[in-house]
Amino acid sequence: MHPETHLQLHHTRAAELQAEAAAHRLAAQARRPRELRSRLGWTLVELGLRLAATPNGAKPAVA
């Protein structure tokens, strides 16, 4: 393969990889609020289960 052709293919592939990395970074940033939302949701579920498990009149043991 001619060196100039090889170099051009290298530059094209490098640009494709950079675009793919940029898209991945954007997708990762968009996903972060879901982690917080999920953590908050499971915390509320746990709190609800603790409240439901306590007998009437007893104080719930919330840590």
Backbone as JSON Lines, residues from 0, in Angstrom:
{"i":0,"aa":"M","n":[0.86,-1.17,0.0],"ca":[0.0,0.0,0.0],"c":[0.91,1.23,0.0]}
{"i":1,"aa":"H","n":[0.52,2.19,-0.76],"ca":[1.28,3.42,-0.88],"c":[1.26,4.15,0.47]}
{"i":2,"aa":"P","n":[2.38,4.74,0.89],"ca":[2.44,5.4,2.2],"c":[1.42,6.54,2.35]}
{"i":3,"aa":"E","n":[1.17,7.28,1.29],"ca":[0.2,8.38,1.37],"c":[-1.21,7.84,1.58]}
{"i":4,"aa":"T","n":[-1.53,6.74,0.93],"ca":[-2.84,6.11,1.09],"c":[-3.0,5.6,2.52]}
{"i":5,"aa":"H","n":[-1.97,4.97,3.03],"ca":[-1.99,4.45,4.4],"c":[-2.17,5.6,5.39]}
{"i":6,"aa":"L","n":[-1.49,6.69,5.19],"ca":[-1.6,7.85,6.08],"c":[-3.0,8.44,6.04]}
{"i":7,"aa":"Q","n":[-3.58,8.52,4.84],"ca":[-4.94,9.06,4.72],"c":[-5.95,8.16,5.43]}
{"i":8,"aa":"L","n":[-5.8,6.85,5.29],"ca":[-6.68,5.91,6.0],"c":[-6.53,6.06,7.52]}
{"i":9,"aa":"H","n":[-5.32,6.27,7.96],"ca":[-5.06,6.47,9.39],"c":[-5.78,7.73,9.9]}
{"i":10,"aa":"H","n":[-5.69,8.8,9.15],"ca":[-6.35,10.06,9.56],"c":[-7.88,9.9,9.56]}
{"i":11,"aa":"T","n":[-8.4,9.2,8.59],"ca":[-9.84,8.98,8.52],"c":[-10.31,8.15,9.71]}
{"i":12,"aa":"R","n":[-9.59,7.08,10.03],"ca":[-9.96,6.22,11.16],"c":[-9.84,6.98,12.48]}
{"i":13,"aa":"A","n":[-8.81,7.8,12.62],"ca":[-8.64,8.58,13.84],"c":[-9.8,9.56,14.03]}
{"i":14,"aa":"A","n":[-10.26,10.17,12.96],"ca":[-11.4,11.08,13.04],"c":[-12.68,10.33,13.42]}
{"i":15,"aa":"E","n":[-12.85,9.13,12.88],"ca":[-14.02,8.31,13.24],"c":[-13.99,7.94,14.72]}
{"i":16,"aa":"L","n":[-12.82,7.56,15.22],"ca":[-12.7,7.19,16.63],"c":[-12.95,8.39,17.55]}
{"i":17,"aa":"Q","n":[-12.49,9.56,17.16],"ca":[-12.73,10.76,17.96],"c":[-14.21,11.1,18.0]}
{"i":18,"aa":"A","n":[-14.89,10.95,16.88],"ca":[-16.34,11.21,16.84],"c":[-17.09,10.2,17.7]}
{"i":19,"aa":"E","n":[-16.66,8.95,17.65],"ca":[-17.3,7.91,18.46],"c":[-17.07,8.17,19.95]}
{"i":20,"aa":"A","n":[-15.88,8.6,20.32],"ca":[-15.59,8.91,21.72],"c":[-16.42,10.11,22.2]}
{"i":21,"aa":"A","n":[-16.58,11.11,21.36],"ca":[-17.4,12.27,21.72],"c":[-18.86,11.85,21.92]}
{"i":22,"aa":"A","n":[-19.36,11.0,21.07],"ca":[-20.74,10.51,21.21],"c":[-20.89,9.7,22.49]}
{"i":23,"aa":"H","n":[-19.89,8.91,22.81],"ca":[-19.93,8.11,24.04],"c":[-19.93,9.0,25.27]}
{"i":24,"aa":"R","n":[-19.13,10.05,25.25],"ca":[-19.09,10.99,26.39],"c":[-20.44,11.67,26.58]}
{"i":25,"aa":"L","n":[-21.09,12.06,25.49],"ca":[-22.41,12.68,25.59],"c":[-23.44,11.7,26.15]}
{"i":26,"aa":"A","n":[-23.37,10.46,25.71],"ca":[-24.31,9.46,26.21],"c":[-24.07,9.19,27.68]}
{"i":27,"aa":"A","n":[-22.82,9.16,28.11],"ca":[-22.51,8.91,29.52],"c":[-23.0,10.07,30.4]}
{"i":28,"aa":"Q","n":[-22.88,11.28,29.92],"ca":[-23.37,12.43,30.69],"c":[-24.88,12.42,30.79]}
{"i":29,"aa":"A","n":[-25.56,12.0,29.76],"ca":[-27.02,11.96,29.77],"c":[-27.53,10.85,30.7]}
{"i":30,"aa":"R","n":[-26.73,9.85,30.96],"ca":[-27.14,8.72,31.77],"c":[-27.01,8.99,33.26]}
{"i":31,"aa":"R","n":[-26.17,9.93,33.67],"ca":[-25.89,10.16,35.09],"c":[-27.12,10.49,35.94]}
{"i":32,"aa":"P","n":[-28.05,11.35,35.5],"ca":[-29.21,11.62,36.35],"c":[-30.04,10.38,36.66]}
{"i":33,"aa":"R","n":[-30.03,9.41,35.8],"ca":[-30.78,8.18,36.06],"c":[-30.21,7.44,37.26]}
{"i":34,"aa":"E","n":[-28.91,7.5,37.46],"ca":[-28.31,6.84,38.61],"c":[-28.85,7.44,39.9]}
{"i":35,"aa":"L","n":[-28.89,8.77,39.96],"ca":[-29.41,9.44,41.13],"c":[-30.89,9.14,41.31]}
{"i":36,"aa":"R","n":[-31.63,9.14,40.22],"ca":[-33.06,8.86,40.27],"c":[-33.31,7.44,40.77]}
{"i":37,"aa":"S","n":[-32.51,6.5,40.29],"ca":[-32.66,5.12,40.71],"c":[-32.33,4.96,42.2]}
{"i":38,"aa":"R","n":[-31.24,5.59,42.64],"ca":[-30.85,5.51,44.04],"c":[-31.93,6.11,44.95]}
{"i":39,"aa":"L","n":[-32.49,7.24,44.55],"ca":[-33.55,7.88,45.32],"c":[-34.79,7.0,45.35]}
{"i":40,"aa":"G","n":[-35.13,6.4,44.23],"ca":[-36.29,5.52,44.17],"c":[-36.16,4.33,45.09]}
{"i":41,"aa":"W","n":[-35.0,3.69,45.09],"ca":[-34.8,2.52,45.95],"c":[-34.77,2.92,47.43]}
{"i":42,"aa":"T","n":[-34.26,4.12,47.72],"ca":[-34.28,4.61,49.1],"c":[-35.71,4.81,49.58]}
{"i":43,"aa":"L","n":[-36.56,5.36,48.72],"ca":[-37.96,5.55,49.07],"c":[-38.68,4.21,49.24]}
{"i":44,"aa":"V","n":[-38.36,3.24,48.41],"ca":[-38.94,1.9,48.55],"c":[-38.54,1.3,49.88]}
{"i":45,"aa":"E","n":[-37.25,1.41,50.23],"ca":[-36.77,0.85,51.5],"c":[-37.46,1.54,52.68]}
{"i":46,"aa":"L","n":[-37.58,2.85,52.61],"ca":[-38.25,3.59,53.7],"c":[-39.72,3.16,53.8]}
{"i":47,"aa":"G","n":[-40.39,3.0,52.68],"ca":[-41.77,2.55,52.7],"c":[-41.92,1.16,53.29]}
{"i":48,"aa":"L","n":[-40.99,0.28,52.97],"ca":[-41.05,-1.07,53.54],"c":[-40.81,-1.05,55.04]}
{"i":49,"aa":"R","n":[-39.91,-0.19,55.49],"ca":[-39.68,-0.09,56.94],"c":[-40.92,0.45,57.65]}
{"i":50,"aa":"L","n":[-41.55,1.45,57.04],"ca":[-42.76,2.01,57.65],"c":[-43.9,1.0,57.65]}
{"i":51,"aa":"A","n":[-44.01,0.22,56.59],"ca":[-45.07,-0.78,56.51],"c":[-44.84,-1.93,57.47]}
{"i":52,"aa":"A","n":[-43.6,-2.22,57.81],"ca":[-43.26,-3.35,58.67],"c":[-43.43,-3.01,60.16]}
{"i":53,"aa":"T","n":[-43.51,-1.74,60.51],"ca":[-43.65,-1.39,61.93],"c":[-45.1,-1.54,62.35]}
{"i":54,"aa":"P","n":[-45.32,-2.07,63.55],"ca":[-46.7,-2.18,64.03],"c":[-47.28,-0.81,64.35]}
{"i":55,"aa":"N","n":[-48.58,-0.7,64.37],"ca":[-49.26,0.57,64.65],"c":[-48.86,1.08,66.02]}
{"i":56,"aa":"G","n":[-48.55,2.35,66.09],"ca":[-48.2,2.98,67.36],"c":[-46.74,2.91,67.69]}
{"i":57,"aa":"A","n":[-45.96,2.08,67.01],"ca":[-44.53,1.99,67.29],"c":[-43.78,2.97,66.4]}
{"i":58,"aa":"K","n":[-42.71,3.5,66.93],"ca":[-41.88,4.41,66.13],"c":[-41.0,3.59,65.2]}
{"i":59,"aa":"P","n":[-40.92,3.97,63.93],"ca":[-40.06,3.24,63.01],"c":[-38.59,3.52,63.31]}
{"i":60,"aa":"A","n":[-37.78,2.51,63.13],"ca":[-36.34,2.65,63.36],"c":[-35.68,3.07,62.04]}
{"i":61,"aa":"V","n":[-35.63,4.38,61.8],"ca":[-35.03,4.89,60.58],"c":[-33.61,5.32,60.9]}
{"i":62,"aa":"A","n":[-32.67,4.78,60.16],"ca":[-31.25,5.08,60.42],"c":[-30.86,6.37,59.76]}
